[in-house]
Amino acid sequence: MKKIFVSRLLPDAGMELLRNSGFEVDLHAHSDPLKPEALRRRVKDVQGLICLLDDKIDKTLMDAASKLEVISNMAVGYNNIDTEYAASRGIAVCNTPGILTTATAELAWALLFAVARRIPESDAFMRSGKFSGWQPLLMLGGAVSGKTLGLIGSGRIGTAFALMSKGFRMRVLYNGKRNPLLERKLGAENTDLDTLLRESDFISLHVPLRESNYHLIGKREFSLMKTGAYLINTARGPVIDEAELVRVLKEKRIAGAALDVYEQEPQLTPGLRDLDNVVLTPHSGSATTETRRRLAEMAVQNCLEILRGEACGNRVV
Ligand code: GLV
């Protein structure tokens, strides 16, 4: 009987599918990831691996799993997997695209407003008992409506995020492949990166992590941004040079940042947590009950399809 290893406890719907799959299932039933060595031991004799975005699935791991047929990532991003090596070994790699698009775009908006209108700071202020009444200069933030929104990455999530700006009557710039829908619905302008950085009031990142996107936003790029600009990242941490971000936020070179992802996840770059002009969430772009349930179902389904020799629409390799 084929065996599947699941690297974390999944939402019930996914576990239910696994229980009824007819395959043997081994589960790391905890919320913390396994250390690489422990993960290697658990995949030794499995055909299927269902893993998460913080499991590093590299050559060493795959070499420890001689029977492996499929790596099913419960995430749309798969930068944690050496897909080239998987392909060379004939191991299928699957992801979970589409179903987390809206949830992630919604979180990007939640972050945008949270940082612009200083929601976490305001909440902490109220809880501290310091509120002594309405004041003309209390908690002033940045306006959103009518401002310029700069989108870096024009794929599924970036597009959904930009379309949600409709009610705020924003000028929309985007950097990435041409997107006729954005142009038609919003009059969005496709610009080079430098123009976008210079002209945007809100810059939101929606690119996958590839070598070419590593530190896409660094010292030079920050120097081009407006002093009143806000940066939002719901994509992948290493797209931003986080040490440089801490520096520009400290110097108030830009107005603020809101991050859901981190360069050395789950660690934060020293200094980041001490700043008032940054909002931090724990990589929760897809974290709605409905979306996580559907993600688990899709990740399990992908794995089962490959192991059963059926066609799978979510293969990236
Ligand atoms: C989340 O970050 C994902 O890639 O699904």
Coordinates of C-alpha atoms and ligand atoms in Angstrom, one line a residue:
M1 CA 0.0 0.0 0.0
K2 CA 1.3 3.5 -0.9
K3 CA 2.1 5.7 2.0
I4 CA 1.6 9.5 2.4
F5 CA 3.4 11.7 5.0
V6 CA 1.6 14.9 6.0
S7 CA 4.0 17.4 7.6
R8 CA 1.4 19.2 9.7
L9 CA -2.1 18.7 11.1
L10 CA -4.4 20.0 8.3
P11 CA -8.0 21.4 8.6
D12 CA -10.5 18.6 9.2
A13 CA -11.8 18.4 5.6
G14 CA -8.3 17.5 4.3
M15 CA -7.7 15.0 7.1
E16 CA -11.1 13.4 6.3
L17 CA -10.2 13.0 2.6
L18 CA -6.9 11.3 3.7
R19 CA -8.7 9.0 6.1
N20 CA -11.0 7.8 3.3
S21 CA -8.2 7.6 0.6
G22 CA -7.3 4.0 1.1
F23 CA -3.6 5.0 1.5
E24 CA -1.5 4.6 4.6
V25 CA -1.1 8.0 6.3
D26 CA 1.6 9.2 8.6
L27 CA 1.1 12.6 10.2
H28 CA 3.3 15.0 12.1
A29 CA 0.3 16.1 14.3
H30 CA 1.8 19.4 15.5
S31 CA 1.7 23.0 14.5
D32 CA 5.5 23.5 14.5
P33 CA 7.5 22.3 11.5
L34 CA 9.8 19.3 11.7
K35 CA 13.6 19.9 11.7
P36 CA 15.1 18.9 8.3
E37 CA 16.7 15.7 9.8
A38 CA 13.4 14.5 11.4
L39 CA 11.6 15.3 8.1
R40 CA 14.1 13.2 6.2
R41 CA 13.5 10.2 8.5
R42 CA 9.7 10.5 8.1
V43 CA 9.8 10.5 4.3
K44 CA 12.1 7.5 3.9
D45 CA 9.6 5.1 2.6
V46 CA 6.7 7.3 1.4
Q47 CA 5.3 7.8 -2.1
G48 CA 3.4 11.0 -1.2
L49 CA 4.4 14.0 0.7
I50 CA 1.9 16.8 1.7
C51 CA 3.9 19.7 3.0
L52 CA 3.7 23.4 3.8
L53 CA 5.6 26.5 2.6
D54 CA 8.0 26.4 5.5
D55 CA 9.1 22.8 4.8
K56 CA 12.4 23.0 2.9
I57 CA 12.1 20.3 0.2
D58 CA 15.6 20.2 -1.3
K59 CA 17.9 17.7 -2.9
T60 CA 19.0 16.2 0.5
L61 CA 15.3 15.7 1.5
M62 CA 14.4 14.1 -1.9
D63 CA 17.5 11.9 -1.8
A64 CA 16.3 10.5 1.5
A65 CA 13.0 9.6 -0.1
S66 CA 13.8 7.1 -2.8
K67 CA 10.1 6.1 -3.4
L68 CA 8.7 9.6 -3.6
E69 CA 6.3 10.2 -6.4
V70 CA 4.6 13.4 -5.4
I71 CA 5.3 16.6 -3.4
S72 CA 2.0 18.4 -2.8
N73 CA 2.5 21.8 -1.3
M74 CA -0.4 23.4 0.5
A75 CA 0.4 26.9 -0.8
V76 CA 0.4 28.6 -4.1
G77 CA 4.1 29.7 -3.8
Y78 CA 6.5 26.8 -4.1
N79 CA 9.9 28.5 -3.6
N80 CA 10.5 26.0 -0.7
I81 CA 10.8 23.2 -3.2
D82 CA 13.7 22.5 -5.5
T83 CA 11.5 21.9 -8.5
E84 CA 14.3 21.4 -10.9
Y85 CA 15.7 18.5 -8.9
A86 CA 12.2 17.0 -8.4
A87 CA 11.7 17.1 -12.2
S88 CA 15.1 15.4 -12.7
R89 CA 13.9 12.6 -10.4
G90 CA 10.5 12.4 -12.0
I91 CA 8.8 13.5 -8.8
A92 CA 5.5 15.5 -9.4
V93 CA 5.2 18.8 -7.6
C94 CA 1.7 20.4 -7.1
N95 CA 0.5 23.6 -5.6
T96 CA -2.9 25.1 -4.6
P97 CA -3.5 28.1 -6.9
G98 CA -6.7 30.2 -7.3
I99 CA -8.5 29.5 -4.1
L100 CA -6.5 31.8 -1.9
T101 CA -6.5 34.7 -4.3
T102 CA -9.4 36.7 -2.7
A103 CA -8.4 36.0 0.9
T104 CA -4.8 37.2 0.2
A105 CA -6.0 40.3 -1.7
E106 CA -8.4 41.1 1.2
L107 CA -5.5 40.8 3.7
A108 CA -3.4 43.2 1.6
W109 CA -6.2 45.8 1.9
A110 CA -6.6 45.2 5.6
L111 CA -2.8 45.8 5.9
L112 CA -3.0 48.9 3.7
F113 CA -5.7 50.5 5.9
A114 CA -4.1 49.3 9.1
V115 CA -0.8 51.0 8.4
A116 CA -2.3 54.1 6.7
R117 CA -4.8 54.7 9.5
R118 CA -2.6 53.4 12.3
I119 CA -5.1 50.9 13.5
P120 CA -2.8 48.7 15.7
E121 CA -1.2 51.8 17.3
S122 CA -4.7 53.2 17.9
D123 CA -5.9 50.0 19.4
A124 CA -2.8 49.8 21.8
F125 CA -3.4 53.5 22.7
M126 CA -7.0 52.9 23.6
R127 CA -6.1 49.8 25.7
S128 CA -3.5 51.8 27.5
G129 CA -6.1 54.2 28.9
K130 CA -4.4 57.2 27.5
F131 CA -7.4 58.4 25.4
S132 CA -8.4 61.7 27.0
G133 CA -10.8 62.9 24.3
W134 CA -10.9 63.9 20.7
Q135 CA -7.9 65.9 19.6
P136 CA -7.2 67.6 16.3
L137 CA -3.7 66.0 16.0
L138 CA -4.3 62.6 17.4
M139 CA -3.4 59.5 15.2
L140 CA -3.2 61.4 11.9
G141 CA -2.6 59.0 9.0
G142 CA -2.6 58.8 5.3
A143 CA -5.6 59.2 3.0
V144 CA -6.3 56.4 0.6
S145 CA -9.1 57.5 -1.8
G146 CA -7.9 59.3 -4.9
K147 CA -4.2 58.3 -4.3
T148 CA -1.9 56.3 -6.5
L149 CA -1.8 52.6 -6.1
G150 CA 1.3 50.8 -7.4
L151 CA 1.1 47.1 -8.0
I152 CA 4.3 45.1 -8.4
G153 CA 3.2 41.8 -10.0
S154 CA 0.0 41.5 -12.1
G155 CA -0.9 37.9 -11.7
R156 CA -4.0 36.5 -9.9
I157 CA -3.6 38.0 -6.5
G158 CA -2.3 41.4 -7.7
T159 CA -5.2 41.6 -10.1
A160 CA -7.8 40.8 -7.5
F161 CA -6.2 43.3 -5.1
A162 CA -6.2 46.1 -7.7
L163 CA -9.8 45.4 -8.7
M164 CA -10.8 45.9 -5.1
S165 CA -9.5 49.5 -5.3
K166 CA -12.5 50.5 -7.5
G167 CA -14.5 52.1 -4.7
F168 CA -11.5 54.3 -3.7
R169 CA -11.1 55.9 -7.1
M170 CA -7.4 55.4 -7.2
R171 CA -4.9 55.9 -10.1
V172 CA -3.5 52.4 -10.6
L173 CA 0.0 51.8 -11.9
Y174 CA 1.3 48.3 -12.4
N175 CA 4.6 46.7 -13.1
G176 CA 4.5 43.2 -14.6
K177 CA 3.2 41.4 -17.6
R178 CA 0.5 43.3 -19.5
N179 CA -2.9 42.9 -18.0
P180 CA -5.8 44.0 -20.3
L181 CA -8.4 43.4 -17.5
L182 CA -6.7 45.9 -15.2
E183 CA -6.3 48.4 -18.1
R184 CA -10.0 48.0 -19.1
K185 CA -11.6 48.0 -15.7
L186 CA -9.4 50.5 -13.9
G187 CA -7.5 52.4 -16.6
A188 CA -4.4 51.0 -15.0
E189 CA -1.1 52.0 -16.6
N190 CA 1.7 49.5 -17.1
T191 CA 4.9 51.2 -16.1
D192 CA 8.6 50.4 -15.4
L193 CA 9.5 49.8 -11.8
D194 CA 11.2 53.1 -11.2
T195 CA 8.2 55.2 -12.4
L196 CA 5.9 53.1 -10.2
L197 CA 8.2 53.6 -7.2
R198 CA 8.5 57.3 -7.8
E199 CA 4.8 58.0 -8.3
S200 CA 2.9 55.6 -6.0
D201 CA 1.5 56.4 -2.6
F202 CA 0.8 52.8 -1.8
I203 CA 3.0 50.0 -3.2
S204 CA 1.9 46.5 -2.9
L205 CA 4.0 43.4 -3.8
H206 CA 2.4 40.5 -5.6
V207 CA 5.4 38.6 -7.2
P208 CA 6.5 35.1 -6.6
L209 CA 9.9 34.6 -5.0
R210 CA 12.4 33.8 -7.8
E211 CA 16.1 34.6 -8.0
S212 CA 15.3 37.7 -10.1
N213 CA 12.9 39.0 -7.4
Y214 CA 15.3 38.5 -4.5
H215 CA 15.7 42.0 -2.8
L216 CA 13.7 43.5 -5.6
I217 CA 13.0 46.3 -3.1
G218 CA 16.3 47.5 -1.6
K219 CA 18.3 50.6 -1.0
R220 CA 18.0 52.0 -4.5
E221 CA 14.3 51.3 -4.7
F222 CA 13.5 52.9 -1.3
S223 CA 15.4 56.0 -2.4
L224 CA 13.0 56.4 -5.3
M225 CA 9.9 56.2 -3.1
K226 CA 7.9 59.2 -1.9
T227 CA 8.4 60.1 1.7
G228 CA 4.7 59.6 2.2
A229 CA 4.7 56.2 0.6
Y230 CA 3.5 53.0 2.2
L231 CA 4.8 49.5 1.3
I232 CA 2.7 46.4 1.6
N233 CA 4.0 42.9 1.3
T234 CA 1.8 39.8 1.2
A235 CA 4.1 38.0 -1.3
R236 CA 7.3 36.6 0.0
G237 CA 9.7 38.2 2.6
P238 CA 13.0 38.0 0.6
V239 CA 11.5 40.2 -2.1
I240 CA 12.4 43.1 0.3
D241 CA 15.8 43.8 1.8
E242 CA 14.4 43.8 5.3
A243 CA 17.5 45.4 7.0
E244 CA 17.2 48.3 4.6
L245 CA 13.5 48.5 5.3
V246 CA 14.1 48.9 9.0
R247 CA 16.6 51.6 8.2
V248 CA 14.2 53.7 6.0
L249 CA 11.3 53.2 8.5
K250 CA 13.5 54.3 11.4
E251 CA 14.6 57.4 9.4
K252 CA 11.0 57.9 8.3
R253 CA 12.2 58.0 4.7
I254 CA 8.8 56.4 3.9
A255 CA 5.6 56.7 5.8
G256 CA 5.2 53.0 6.7
A257 CA 5.1 49.4 5.8
A258 CA 2.8 46.5 6.4
L259 CA 4.2 43.0 6.2
D260 CA 2.6 39.6 6.3
V261 CA 5.9 37.8 5.2
Y262 CA 9.5 38.1 6.3
E263 CA 12.9 37.6 5.0
Q264 CA 14.0 35.1 7.6
E265 CA 10.5 33.8 8.5
P266 CA 9.6 33.3 11.3
Q267 CA 12.4 35.5 12.6
L268 CA 12.1 39.3 12.3
T269 CA 15.0 41.5 11.4
P270 CA 16.3 43.2 14.5
G271 CA 14.6 46.6 15.0
L272 CA 11.5 45.8 13.0
R273 CA 9.2 45.0 16.0
D274 CA 10.2 48.2 17.8
L275 CA 8.9 50.5 15.1
D276 CA 5.5 52.2 15.2
N277 CA 5.2 52.8 11.5
V278 CA 5.1 49.1 10.6
V279 CA 2.2 46.6 10.9
L280 CA 3.0 42.9 11.2
T281 CA 0.9 39.9 10.6
P282 CA 1.9 36.2 10.8
H283 CA 1.9 35.1 7.1
S284 CA -1.9 34.9 7.2
G285 CA -2.8 35.8 3.6
S286 CA -4.9 32.7 3.1
A287 CA -6.0 32.5 6.7
T288 CA -9.8 32.4 6.5
T289 CA -11.6 29.3 7.7
E290 CA -13.1 28.7 4.3
T291 CA -9.9 29.2 2.3
R292 CA -7.7 27.1 4.6
R293 CA -10.3 24.3 4.4
R294 CA -10.3 24.4 0.6
L295 CA -6.5 24.6 0.5
A296 CA -6.2 21.4 2.6
E297 CA -8.7 19.6 0.4
M298 CA -6.9 20.7 -2.8
A299 CA -3.5 19.7 -1.5
V300 CA -4.8 16.3 -0.5
Q301 CA -6.7 15.9 -3.7
N302 CA -3.6 16.8 -5.8
C303 CA -1.5 14.1 -3.9
L304 CA -4.2 11.4 -4.3
E305 CA -4.6 12.1 -8.0
I306 CA -0.9 11.7 -8.7
L307 CA -0.6 8.6 -6.6
R308 CA -3.7 7.1 -8.4
G309 CA -2.1 7.9 -11.7
E310 CA -4.9 10.4 -12.5
A311 CA -4.6 13.7 -14.3
C312 CA -3.9 16.6 -11.9
G313 CA -4.5 20.2 -13.0
N314 CA -2.2 21.7 -10.4
R315 CA 1.1 20.2 -11.3
V316 CA 3.9 22.7 -11.6
V317 CA 6.4 20.0 -12.4
Ligands
GLV1 C1 1.0 31.5 0.9 O1 1.9 32.3 1.1 C2 1.0 30.6 -0.3 O2 1.9 30.7 -1.1 O3 0.0 29.9 -0.4

